[in-house]
mmCIF file with all atom_site columns, C-alpha atoms in Angstrom:
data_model
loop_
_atom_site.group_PDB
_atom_site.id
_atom_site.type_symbol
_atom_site.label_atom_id
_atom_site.label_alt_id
_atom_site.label_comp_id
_atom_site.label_asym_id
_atom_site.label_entity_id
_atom_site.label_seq_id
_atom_site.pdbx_PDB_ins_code
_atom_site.Cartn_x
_atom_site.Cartn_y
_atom_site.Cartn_z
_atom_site.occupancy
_atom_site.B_iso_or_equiv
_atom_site.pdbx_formal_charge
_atom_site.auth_seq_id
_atom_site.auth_comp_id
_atom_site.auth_asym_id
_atom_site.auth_atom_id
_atom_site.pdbx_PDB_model_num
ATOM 1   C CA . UNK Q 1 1   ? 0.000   0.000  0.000  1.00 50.00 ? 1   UNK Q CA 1
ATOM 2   C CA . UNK Q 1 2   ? 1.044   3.557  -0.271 1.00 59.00 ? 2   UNK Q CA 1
ATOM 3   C CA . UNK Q 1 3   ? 2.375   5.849  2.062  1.00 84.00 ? 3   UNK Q CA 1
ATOM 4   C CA . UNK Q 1 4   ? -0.467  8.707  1.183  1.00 88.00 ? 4   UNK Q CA 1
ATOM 5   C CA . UNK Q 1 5   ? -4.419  7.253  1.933  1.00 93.00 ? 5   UNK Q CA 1
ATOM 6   C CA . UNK Q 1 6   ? -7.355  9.432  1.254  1.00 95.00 ? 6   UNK Q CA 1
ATOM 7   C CA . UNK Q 1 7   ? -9.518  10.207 3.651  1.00 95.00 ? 7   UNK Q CA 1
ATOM 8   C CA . UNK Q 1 8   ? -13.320 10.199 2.323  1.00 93.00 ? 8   UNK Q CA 1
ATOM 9   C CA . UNK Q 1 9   ? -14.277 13.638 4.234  1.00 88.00 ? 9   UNK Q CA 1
ATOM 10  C CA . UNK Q 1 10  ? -13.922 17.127 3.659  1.00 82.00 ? 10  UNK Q CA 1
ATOM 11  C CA . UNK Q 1 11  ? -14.595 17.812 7.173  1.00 82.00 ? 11  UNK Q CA 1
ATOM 12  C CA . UNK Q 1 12  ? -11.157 19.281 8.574  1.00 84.00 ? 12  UNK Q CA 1
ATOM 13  C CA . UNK Q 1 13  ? -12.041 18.415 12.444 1.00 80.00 ? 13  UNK Q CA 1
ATOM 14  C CA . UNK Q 1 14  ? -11.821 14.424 11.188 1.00 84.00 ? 14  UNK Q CA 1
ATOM 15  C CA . UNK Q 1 15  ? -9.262  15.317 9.174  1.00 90.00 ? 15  UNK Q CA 1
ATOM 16  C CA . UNK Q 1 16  ? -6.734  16.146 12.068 1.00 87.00 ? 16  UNK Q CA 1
ATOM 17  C CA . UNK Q 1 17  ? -8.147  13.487 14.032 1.00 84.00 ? 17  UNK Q CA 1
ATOM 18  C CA . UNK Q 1 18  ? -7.186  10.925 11.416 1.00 90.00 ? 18  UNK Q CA 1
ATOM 19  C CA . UNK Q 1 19  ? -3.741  12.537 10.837 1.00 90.00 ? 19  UNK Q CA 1
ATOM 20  C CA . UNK Q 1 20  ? -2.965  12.735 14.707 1.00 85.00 ? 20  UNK Q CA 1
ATOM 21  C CA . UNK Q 1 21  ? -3.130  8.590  14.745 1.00 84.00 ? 21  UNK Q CA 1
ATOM 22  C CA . UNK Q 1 22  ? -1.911  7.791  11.483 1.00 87.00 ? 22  UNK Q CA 1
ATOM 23  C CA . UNK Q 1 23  ? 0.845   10.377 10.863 1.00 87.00 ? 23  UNK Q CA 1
ATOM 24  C CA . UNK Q 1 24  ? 2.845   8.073  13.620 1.00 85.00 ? 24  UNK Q CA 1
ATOM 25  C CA . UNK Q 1 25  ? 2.576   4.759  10.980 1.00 83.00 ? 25  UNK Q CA 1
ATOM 26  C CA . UNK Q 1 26  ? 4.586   7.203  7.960  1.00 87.00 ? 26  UNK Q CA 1
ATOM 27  C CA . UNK Q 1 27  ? 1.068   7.942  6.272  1.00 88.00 ? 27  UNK Q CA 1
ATOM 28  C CA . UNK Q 1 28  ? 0.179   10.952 4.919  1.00 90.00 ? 28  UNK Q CA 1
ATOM 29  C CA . UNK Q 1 29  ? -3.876  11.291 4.903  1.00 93.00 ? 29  UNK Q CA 1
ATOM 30  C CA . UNK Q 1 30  ? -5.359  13.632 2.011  1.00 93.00 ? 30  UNK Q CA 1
ATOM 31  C CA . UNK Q 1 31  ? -8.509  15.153 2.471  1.00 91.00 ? 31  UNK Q CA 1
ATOM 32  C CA . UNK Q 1 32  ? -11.416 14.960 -0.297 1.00 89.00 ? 32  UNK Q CA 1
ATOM 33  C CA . UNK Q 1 33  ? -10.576 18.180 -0.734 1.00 89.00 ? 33  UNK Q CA 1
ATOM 34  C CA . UNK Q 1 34  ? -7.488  17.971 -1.428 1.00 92.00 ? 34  UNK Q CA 1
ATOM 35  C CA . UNK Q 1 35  ? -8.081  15.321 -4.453 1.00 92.00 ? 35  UNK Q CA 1
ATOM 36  C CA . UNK Q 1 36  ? -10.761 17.118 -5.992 1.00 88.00 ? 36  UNK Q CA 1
ATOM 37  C CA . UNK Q 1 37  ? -13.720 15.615 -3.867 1.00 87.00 ? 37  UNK Q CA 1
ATOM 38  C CA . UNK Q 1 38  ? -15.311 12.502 -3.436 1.00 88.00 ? 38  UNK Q CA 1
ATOM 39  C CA . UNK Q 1 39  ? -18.298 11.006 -5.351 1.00 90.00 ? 39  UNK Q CA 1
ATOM 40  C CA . UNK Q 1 40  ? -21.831 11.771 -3.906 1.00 89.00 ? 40  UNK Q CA 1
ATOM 41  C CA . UNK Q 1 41  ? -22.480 8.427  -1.984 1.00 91.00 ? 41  UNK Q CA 1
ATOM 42  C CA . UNK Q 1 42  ? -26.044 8.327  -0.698 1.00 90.00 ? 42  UNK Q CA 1
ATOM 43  C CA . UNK Q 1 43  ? -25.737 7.146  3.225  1.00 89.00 ? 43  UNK Q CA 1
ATOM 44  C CA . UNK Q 1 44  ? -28.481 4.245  3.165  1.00 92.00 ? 44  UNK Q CA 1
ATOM 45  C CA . UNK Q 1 45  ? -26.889 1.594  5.051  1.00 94.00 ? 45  UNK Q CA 1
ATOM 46  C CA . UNK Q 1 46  ? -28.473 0.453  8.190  1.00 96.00 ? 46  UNK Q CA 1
ATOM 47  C CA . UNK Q 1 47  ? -25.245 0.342  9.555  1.00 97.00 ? 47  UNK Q CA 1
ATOM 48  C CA . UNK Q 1 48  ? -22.233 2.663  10.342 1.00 97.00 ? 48  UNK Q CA 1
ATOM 49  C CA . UNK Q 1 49  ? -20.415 -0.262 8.857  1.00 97.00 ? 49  UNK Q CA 1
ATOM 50  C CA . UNK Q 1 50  ? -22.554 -0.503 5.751  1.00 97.00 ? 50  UNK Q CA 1
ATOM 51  C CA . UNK Q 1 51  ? -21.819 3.489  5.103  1.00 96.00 ? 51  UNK Q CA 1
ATOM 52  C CA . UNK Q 1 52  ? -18.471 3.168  5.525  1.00 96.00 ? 52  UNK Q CA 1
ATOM 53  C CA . UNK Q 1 53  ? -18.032 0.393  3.197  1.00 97.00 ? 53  UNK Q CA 1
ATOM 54  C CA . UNK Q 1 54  ? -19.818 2.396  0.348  1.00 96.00 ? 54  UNK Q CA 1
ATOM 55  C CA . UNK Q 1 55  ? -17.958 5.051  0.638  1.00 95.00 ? 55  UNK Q CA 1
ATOM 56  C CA . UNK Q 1 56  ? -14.483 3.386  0.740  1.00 96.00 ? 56  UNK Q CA 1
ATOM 57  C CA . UNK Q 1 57  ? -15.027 1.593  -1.893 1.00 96.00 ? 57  UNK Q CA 1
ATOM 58  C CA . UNK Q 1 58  ? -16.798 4.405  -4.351 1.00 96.00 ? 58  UNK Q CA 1
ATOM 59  C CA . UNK Q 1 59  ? -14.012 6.844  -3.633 1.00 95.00 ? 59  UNK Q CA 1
ATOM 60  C CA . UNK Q 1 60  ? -11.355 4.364  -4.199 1.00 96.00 ? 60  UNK Q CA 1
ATOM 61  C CA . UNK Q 1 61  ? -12.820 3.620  -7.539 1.00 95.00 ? 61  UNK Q CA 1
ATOM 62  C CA . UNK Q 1 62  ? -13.243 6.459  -8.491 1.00 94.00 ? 62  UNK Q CA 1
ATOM 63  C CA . UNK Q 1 63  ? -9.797  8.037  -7.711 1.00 94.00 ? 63  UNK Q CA 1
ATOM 64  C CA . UNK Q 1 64  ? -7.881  5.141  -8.587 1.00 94.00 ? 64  UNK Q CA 1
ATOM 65  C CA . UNK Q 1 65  ? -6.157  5.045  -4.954 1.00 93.00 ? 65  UNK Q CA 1
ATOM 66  C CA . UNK Q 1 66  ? -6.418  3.700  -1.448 1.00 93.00 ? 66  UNK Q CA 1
ATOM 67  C CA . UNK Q 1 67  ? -9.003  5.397  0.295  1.00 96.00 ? 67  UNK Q CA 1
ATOM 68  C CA . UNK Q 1 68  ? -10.279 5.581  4.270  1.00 96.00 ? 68  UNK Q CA 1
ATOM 69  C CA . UNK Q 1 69  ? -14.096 6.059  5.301  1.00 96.00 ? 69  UNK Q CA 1
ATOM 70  C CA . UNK Q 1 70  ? -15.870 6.076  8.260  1.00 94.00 ? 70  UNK Q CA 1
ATOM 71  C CA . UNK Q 1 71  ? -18.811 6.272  9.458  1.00 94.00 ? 71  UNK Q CA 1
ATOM 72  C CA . UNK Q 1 72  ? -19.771 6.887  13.170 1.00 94.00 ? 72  UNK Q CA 1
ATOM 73  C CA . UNK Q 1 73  ? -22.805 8.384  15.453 1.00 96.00 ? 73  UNK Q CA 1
ATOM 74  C CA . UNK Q 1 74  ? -24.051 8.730  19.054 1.00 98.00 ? 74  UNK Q CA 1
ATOM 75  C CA . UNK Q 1 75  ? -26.412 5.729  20.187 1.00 98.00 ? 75  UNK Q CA 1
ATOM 76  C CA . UNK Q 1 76  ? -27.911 6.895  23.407 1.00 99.00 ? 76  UNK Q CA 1
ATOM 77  C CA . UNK Q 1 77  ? -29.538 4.050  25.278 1.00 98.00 ? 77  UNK Q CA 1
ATOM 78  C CA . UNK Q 1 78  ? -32.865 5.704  26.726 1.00 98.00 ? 78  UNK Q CA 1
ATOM 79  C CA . UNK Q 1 79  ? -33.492 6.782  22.697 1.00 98.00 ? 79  UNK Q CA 1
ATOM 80  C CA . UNK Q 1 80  ? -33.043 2.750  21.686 1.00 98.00 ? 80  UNK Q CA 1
ATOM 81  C CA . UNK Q 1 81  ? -29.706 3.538  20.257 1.00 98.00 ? 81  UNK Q CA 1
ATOM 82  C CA . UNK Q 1 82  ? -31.119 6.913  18.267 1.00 97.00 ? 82  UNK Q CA 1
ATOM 83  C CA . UNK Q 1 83  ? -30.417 8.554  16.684 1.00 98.00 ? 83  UNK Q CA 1
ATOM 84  C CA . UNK Q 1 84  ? -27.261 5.955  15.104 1.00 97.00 ? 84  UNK Q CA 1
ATOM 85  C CA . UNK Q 1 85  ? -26.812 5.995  11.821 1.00 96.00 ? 85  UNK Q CA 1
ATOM 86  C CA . UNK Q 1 86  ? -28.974 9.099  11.294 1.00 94.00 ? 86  UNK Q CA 1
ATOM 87  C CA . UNK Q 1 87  ? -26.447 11.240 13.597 1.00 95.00 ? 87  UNK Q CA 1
ATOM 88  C CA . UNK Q 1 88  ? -25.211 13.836 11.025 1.00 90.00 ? 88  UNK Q CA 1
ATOM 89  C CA . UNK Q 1 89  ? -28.795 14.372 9.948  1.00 91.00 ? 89  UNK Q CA 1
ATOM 90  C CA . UNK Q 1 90  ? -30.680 14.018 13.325 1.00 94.00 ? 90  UNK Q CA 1
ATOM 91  C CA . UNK Q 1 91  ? -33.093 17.228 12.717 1.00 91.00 ? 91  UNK Q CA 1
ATOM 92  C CA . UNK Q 1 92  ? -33.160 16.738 9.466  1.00 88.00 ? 92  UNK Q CA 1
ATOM 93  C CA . UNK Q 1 93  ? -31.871 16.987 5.969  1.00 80.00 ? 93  UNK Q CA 1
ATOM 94  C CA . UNK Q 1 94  ? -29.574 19.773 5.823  1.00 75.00 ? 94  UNK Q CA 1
ATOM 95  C CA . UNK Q 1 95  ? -29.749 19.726 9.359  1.00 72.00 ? 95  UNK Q CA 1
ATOM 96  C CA . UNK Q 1 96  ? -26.395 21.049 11.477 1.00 88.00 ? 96  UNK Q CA 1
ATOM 97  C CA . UNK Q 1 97  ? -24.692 20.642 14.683 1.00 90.00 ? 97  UNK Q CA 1
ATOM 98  C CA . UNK Q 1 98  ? -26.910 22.985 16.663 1.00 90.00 ? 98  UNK Q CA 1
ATOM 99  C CA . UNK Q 1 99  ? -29.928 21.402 15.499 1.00 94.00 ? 99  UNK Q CA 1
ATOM 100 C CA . UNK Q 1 100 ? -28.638 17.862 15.849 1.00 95.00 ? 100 UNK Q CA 1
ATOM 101 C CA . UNK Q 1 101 ? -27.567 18.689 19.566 1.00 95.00 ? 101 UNK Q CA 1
ATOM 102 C CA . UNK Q 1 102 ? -30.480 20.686 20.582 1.00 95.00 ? 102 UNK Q CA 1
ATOM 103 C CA . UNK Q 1 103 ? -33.475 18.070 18.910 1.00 96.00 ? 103 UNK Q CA 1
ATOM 104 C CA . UNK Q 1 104 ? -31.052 15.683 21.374 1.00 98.00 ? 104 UNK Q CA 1
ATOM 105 C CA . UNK Q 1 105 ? -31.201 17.275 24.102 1.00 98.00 ? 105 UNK Q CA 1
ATOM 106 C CA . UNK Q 1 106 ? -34.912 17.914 23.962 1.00 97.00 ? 106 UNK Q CA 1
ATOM 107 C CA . UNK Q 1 107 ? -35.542 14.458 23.426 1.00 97.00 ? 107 UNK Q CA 1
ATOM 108 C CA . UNK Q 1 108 ? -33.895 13.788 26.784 1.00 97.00 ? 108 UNK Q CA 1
ATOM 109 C CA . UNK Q 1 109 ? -35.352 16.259 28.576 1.00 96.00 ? 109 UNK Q CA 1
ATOM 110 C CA . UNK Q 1 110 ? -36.955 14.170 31.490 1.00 94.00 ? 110 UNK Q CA 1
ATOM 111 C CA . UNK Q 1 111 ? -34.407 11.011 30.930 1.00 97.00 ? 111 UNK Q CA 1
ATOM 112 C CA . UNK Q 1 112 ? -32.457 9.972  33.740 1.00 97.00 ? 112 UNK Q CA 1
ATOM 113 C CA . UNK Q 1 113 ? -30.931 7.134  32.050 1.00 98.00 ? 113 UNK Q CA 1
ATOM 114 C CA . UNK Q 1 114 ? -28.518 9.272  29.963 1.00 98.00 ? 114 UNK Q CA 1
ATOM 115 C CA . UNK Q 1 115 ? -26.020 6.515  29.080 1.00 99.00 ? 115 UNK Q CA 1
ATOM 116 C CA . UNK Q 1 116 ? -24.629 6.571  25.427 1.00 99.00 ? 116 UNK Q CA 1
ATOM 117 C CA . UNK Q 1 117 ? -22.120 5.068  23.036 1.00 98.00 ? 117 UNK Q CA 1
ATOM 118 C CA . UNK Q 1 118 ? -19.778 6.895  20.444 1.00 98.00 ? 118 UNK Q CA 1
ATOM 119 C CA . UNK Q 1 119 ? -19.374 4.382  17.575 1.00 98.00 ? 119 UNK Q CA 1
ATOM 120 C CA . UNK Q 1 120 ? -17.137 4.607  14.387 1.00 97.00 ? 120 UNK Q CA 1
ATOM 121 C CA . UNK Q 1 121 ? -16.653 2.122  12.042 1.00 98.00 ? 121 UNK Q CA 1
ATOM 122 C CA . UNK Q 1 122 ? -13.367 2.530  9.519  1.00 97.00 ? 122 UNK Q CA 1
ATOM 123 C CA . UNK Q 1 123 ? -13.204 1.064  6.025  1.00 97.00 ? 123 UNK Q CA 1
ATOM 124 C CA . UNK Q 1 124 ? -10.135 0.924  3.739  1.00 96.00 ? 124 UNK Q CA 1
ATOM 125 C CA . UNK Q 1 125 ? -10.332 0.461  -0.227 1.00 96.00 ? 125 UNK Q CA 1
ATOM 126 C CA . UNK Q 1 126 ? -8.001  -0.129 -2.936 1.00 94.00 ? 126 UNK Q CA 1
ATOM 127 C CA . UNK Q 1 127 ? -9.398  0.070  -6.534 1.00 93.00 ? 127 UNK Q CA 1
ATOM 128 C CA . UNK Q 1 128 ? -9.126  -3.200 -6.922 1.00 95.00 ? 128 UNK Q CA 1
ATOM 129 C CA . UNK Q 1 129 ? -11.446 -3.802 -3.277 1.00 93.00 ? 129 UNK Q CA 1
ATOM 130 C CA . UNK Q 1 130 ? -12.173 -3.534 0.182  1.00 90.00 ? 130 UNK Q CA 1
ATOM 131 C CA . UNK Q 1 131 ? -9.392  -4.135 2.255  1.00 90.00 ? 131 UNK Q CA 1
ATOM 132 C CA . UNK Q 1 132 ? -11.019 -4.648 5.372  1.00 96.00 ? 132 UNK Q CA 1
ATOM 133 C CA . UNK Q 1 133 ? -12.947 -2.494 8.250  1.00 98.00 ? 133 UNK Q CA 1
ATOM 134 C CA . UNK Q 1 134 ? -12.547 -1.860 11.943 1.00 98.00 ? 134 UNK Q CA 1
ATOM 135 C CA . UNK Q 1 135 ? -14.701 -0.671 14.728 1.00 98.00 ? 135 UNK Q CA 1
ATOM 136 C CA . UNK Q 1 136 ? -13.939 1.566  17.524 1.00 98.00 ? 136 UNK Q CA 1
ATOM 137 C CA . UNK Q 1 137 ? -16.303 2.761  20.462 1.00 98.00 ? 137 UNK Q CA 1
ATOM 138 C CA . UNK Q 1 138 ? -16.504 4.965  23.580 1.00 98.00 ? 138 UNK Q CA 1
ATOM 139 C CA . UNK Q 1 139 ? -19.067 4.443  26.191 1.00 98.00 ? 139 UNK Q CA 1
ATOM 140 C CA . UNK Q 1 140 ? -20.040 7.666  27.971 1.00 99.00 ? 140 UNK Q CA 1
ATOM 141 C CA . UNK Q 1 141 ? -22.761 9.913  29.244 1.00 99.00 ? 141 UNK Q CA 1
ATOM 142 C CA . UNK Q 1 142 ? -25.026 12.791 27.690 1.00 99.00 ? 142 UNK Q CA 1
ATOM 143 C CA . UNK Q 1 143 ? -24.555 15.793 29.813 1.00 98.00 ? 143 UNK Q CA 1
ATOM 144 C CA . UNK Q 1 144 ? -27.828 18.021 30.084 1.00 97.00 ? 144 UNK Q CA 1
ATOM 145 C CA . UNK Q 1 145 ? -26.320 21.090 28.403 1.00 96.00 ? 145 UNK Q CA 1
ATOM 146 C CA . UNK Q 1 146 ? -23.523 22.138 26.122 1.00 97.00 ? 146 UNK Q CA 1
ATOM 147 C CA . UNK Q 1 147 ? -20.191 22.487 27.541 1.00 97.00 ? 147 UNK Q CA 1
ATOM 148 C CA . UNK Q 1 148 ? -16.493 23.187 25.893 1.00 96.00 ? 148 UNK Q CA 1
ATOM 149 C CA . UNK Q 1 149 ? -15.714 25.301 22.639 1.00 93.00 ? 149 UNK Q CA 1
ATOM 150 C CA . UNK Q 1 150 ? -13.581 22.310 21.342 1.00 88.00 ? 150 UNK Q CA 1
ATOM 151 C CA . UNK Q 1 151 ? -14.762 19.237 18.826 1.00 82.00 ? 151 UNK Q CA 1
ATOM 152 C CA . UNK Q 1 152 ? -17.540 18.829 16.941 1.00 86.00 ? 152 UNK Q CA 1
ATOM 153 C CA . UNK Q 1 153 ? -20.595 17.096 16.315 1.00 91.00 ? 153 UNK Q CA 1
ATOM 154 C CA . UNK Q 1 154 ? -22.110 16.051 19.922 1.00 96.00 ? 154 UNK Q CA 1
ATOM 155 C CA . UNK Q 1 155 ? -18.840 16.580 21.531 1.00 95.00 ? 155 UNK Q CA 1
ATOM 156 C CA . UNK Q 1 156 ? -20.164 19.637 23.472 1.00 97.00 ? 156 UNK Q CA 1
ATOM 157 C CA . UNK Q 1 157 ? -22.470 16.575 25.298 1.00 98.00 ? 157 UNK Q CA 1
ATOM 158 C CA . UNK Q 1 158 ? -20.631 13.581 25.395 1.00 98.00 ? 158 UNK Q CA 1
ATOM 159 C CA . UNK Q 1 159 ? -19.106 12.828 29.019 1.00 98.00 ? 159 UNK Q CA 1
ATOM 160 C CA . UNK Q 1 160 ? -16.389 10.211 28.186 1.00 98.00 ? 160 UNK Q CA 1
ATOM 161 C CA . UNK Q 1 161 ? -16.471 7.207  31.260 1.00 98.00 ? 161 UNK Q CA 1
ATOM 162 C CA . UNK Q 1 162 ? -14.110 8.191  33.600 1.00 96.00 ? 162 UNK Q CA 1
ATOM 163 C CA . UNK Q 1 163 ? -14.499 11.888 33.064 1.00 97.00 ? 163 UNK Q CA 1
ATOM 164 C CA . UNK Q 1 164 ? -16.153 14.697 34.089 1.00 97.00 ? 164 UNK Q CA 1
ATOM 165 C CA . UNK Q 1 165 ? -15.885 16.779 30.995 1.00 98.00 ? 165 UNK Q CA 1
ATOM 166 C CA . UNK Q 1 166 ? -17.066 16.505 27.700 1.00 98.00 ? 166 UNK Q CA 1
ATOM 167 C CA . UNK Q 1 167 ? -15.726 15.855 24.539 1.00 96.00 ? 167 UNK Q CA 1
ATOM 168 C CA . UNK Q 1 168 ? -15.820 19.760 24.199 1.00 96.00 ? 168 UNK Q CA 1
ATOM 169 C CA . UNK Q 1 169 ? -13.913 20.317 27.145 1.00 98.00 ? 169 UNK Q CA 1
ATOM 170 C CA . UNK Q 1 170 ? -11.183 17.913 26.992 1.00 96.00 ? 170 UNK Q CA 1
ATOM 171 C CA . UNK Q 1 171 ? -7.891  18.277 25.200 1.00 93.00 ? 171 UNK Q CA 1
ATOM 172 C CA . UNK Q 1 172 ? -7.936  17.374 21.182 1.00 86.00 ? 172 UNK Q CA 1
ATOM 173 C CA . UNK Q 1 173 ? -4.843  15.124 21.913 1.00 85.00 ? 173 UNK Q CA 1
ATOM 174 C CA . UNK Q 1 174 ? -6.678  13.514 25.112 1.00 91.00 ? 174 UNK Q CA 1
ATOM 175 C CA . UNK Q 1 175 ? -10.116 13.167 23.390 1.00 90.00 ? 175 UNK Q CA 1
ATOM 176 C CA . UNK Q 1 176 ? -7.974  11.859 20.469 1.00 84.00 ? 176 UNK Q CA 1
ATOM 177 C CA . UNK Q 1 177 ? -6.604  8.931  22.692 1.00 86.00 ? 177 UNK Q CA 1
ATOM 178 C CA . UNK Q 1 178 ? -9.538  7.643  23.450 1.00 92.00 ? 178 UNK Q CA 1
ATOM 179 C CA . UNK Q 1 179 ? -12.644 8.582  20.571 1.00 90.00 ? 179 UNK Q CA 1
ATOM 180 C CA . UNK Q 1 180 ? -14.390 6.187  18.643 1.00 94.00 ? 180 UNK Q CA 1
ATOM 181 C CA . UNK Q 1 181 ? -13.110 7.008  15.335 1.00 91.00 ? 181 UNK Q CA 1
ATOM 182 C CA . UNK Q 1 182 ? -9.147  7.044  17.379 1.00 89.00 ? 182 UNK Q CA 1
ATOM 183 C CA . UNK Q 1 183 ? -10.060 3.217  18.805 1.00 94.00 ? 183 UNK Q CA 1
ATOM 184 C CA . UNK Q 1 184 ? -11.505 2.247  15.185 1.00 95.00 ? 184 UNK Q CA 1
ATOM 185 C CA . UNK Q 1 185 ? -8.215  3.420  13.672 1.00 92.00 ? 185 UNK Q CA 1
ATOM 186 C CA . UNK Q 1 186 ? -6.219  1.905  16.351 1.00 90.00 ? 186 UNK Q CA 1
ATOM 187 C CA . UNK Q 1 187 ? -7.844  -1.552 15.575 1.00 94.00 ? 187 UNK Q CA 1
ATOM 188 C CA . UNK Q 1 188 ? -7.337  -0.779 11.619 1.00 93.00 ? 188 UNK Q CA 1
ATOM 189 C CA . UNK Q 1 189 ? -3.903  -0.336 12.144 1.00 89.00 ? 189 UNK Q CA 1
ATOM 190 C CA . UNK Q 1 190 ? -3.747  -3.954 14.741 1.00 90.00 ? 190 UNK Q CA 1
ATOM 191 C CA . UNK Q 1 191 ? -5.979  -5.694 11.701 1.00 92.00 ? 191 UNK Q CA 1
ATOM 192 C CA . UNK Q 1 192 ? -3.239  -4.046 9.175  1.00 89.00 ? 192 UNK Q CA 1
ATOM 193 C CA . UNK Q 1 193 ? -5.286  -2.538 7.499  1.00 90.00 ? 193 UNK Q CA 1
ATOM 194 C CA . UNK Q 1 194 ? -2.620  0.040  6.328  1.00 84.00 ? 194 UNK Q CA 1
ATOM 195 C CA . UNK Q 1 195 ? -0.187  -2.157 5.007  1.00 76.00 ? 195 UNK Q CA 1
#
C-alpha cells in the first residue's frame, strides 16, 4: 500500500483526528478536498459499517487510490440507540450541529438514564477492493447542556467514562486517545489494514 491514503471527508475536524493517529505509521492522509472531492455516496446503510463500506469503496474507484471512510454516530440508550446511523442528519436533511444537539437534548429532557455510546466504524479500499474495516467505540454519558468550545458534532455533550468533561472540554490530543473514530483506527492499524 502507499504511504499517502485518502480520507473520504472534507470535514477538517476528522481530518486532524485521522492525521494525529496515522501520521505516527509514515502515512500521509489527504482530504477529499485535497483530491478534488469525493463522489456523492447516498448514506443508506443500516449500519455505520454498511456506510463506511460504500464510501471506501466508491471513492477508491473512483480516484484510482487507497481510500479511508468512516462512518460513526451517538447511540444513546434511553433513545433505543437513536439517533445511530442518522447522527449527522438528526433534525433533518440539511440539518447542522446545533440542530442535531439541541433536537437531542430535547428528546432527553426528562431522561435519567442518559447513558450513550460513540461508535465509528473505519473502512479501507483499494481500486481493486475492500481491504477490510474496523470498529472503535466509547461508552459515555449525555450531559444536560452544552459544555467546551472544542470538537464537533455532539462533543459539546458527550461525558467520556471516567471523566467529568465533555468531549468539548477535553484536550484534542486527550479526546484523540480515546474517541471512537481514534479506537476504530487503532484496531485498523492492529488488523493491518494500512499495510
Amino acid at each position: 500500500m502507499t504511504n499517502e491514503i485518502v480520507a473520504a471527508t472534507g470535514n477538517k475536524h476528522k481530518i486532524a483526528e485521522i492525521q494525529a493517529i496515522l501520521a505516527p505509521l509514515g502515512l500521509r492522509v489527504l482530504s477529499a478536498n485535497d483530491v478534488g472531492g469525493m463522489p456523492d455516496v447516498v448514506e443508506d446503510g443500516e449500519t455505520f459499517r454498511d456506510n463506511a463500506v460504500k464510501k471506501a469503496l466508491a471513492g477508491a474507484r473512483a480516484l484510482g487510490r487507497t481510500v479511508l471512510a468512516d462512518d460513526s454516530g451517538l447511540e444513546v440508550v434511553a433513545l433505543h440507540g437513536a439517533p445511530g446511523v442518522y447522527s449527522a442528519r438528526y433534525a433533518g436533511e440539511g440539518g447542522n450541529d446545533g440542530r442535531n444537539l439541541s433536537k437531542l437534548l430535547r428528546e432527553m429532557t426528562d431522561i435519567t438514564d442518559r447513558r450513550a455510546r460513540f461508535v465509528a466504524v473505519i473502512a479501507v479500499a483499494t481500486p481493486e477492493g475492500l481491504v477490510g474495516t474496523a470498529e472503535g467505540e466509547v461508552r459515555g454519558i449525555i450531559a444536560t447542556a452544552p459544555r467546551g468550545q472544542g470538537g464537533f458534532g455532539y462533543d459539546p455533550v458527550f461525558v467520556p467514562e471516567g471523566e467529568v468533561e465533555t468531549f468539548a472540554e477535553l484536550p484534542a490530543a486527550v479526546k484523540n486517545a480515546m474517541s471512537h473514530r481514534g479506537n476504530a483506527l487503532k484496531a485498523a492499524v492492529a488488523a493491518g489494514l494500512f499495510r
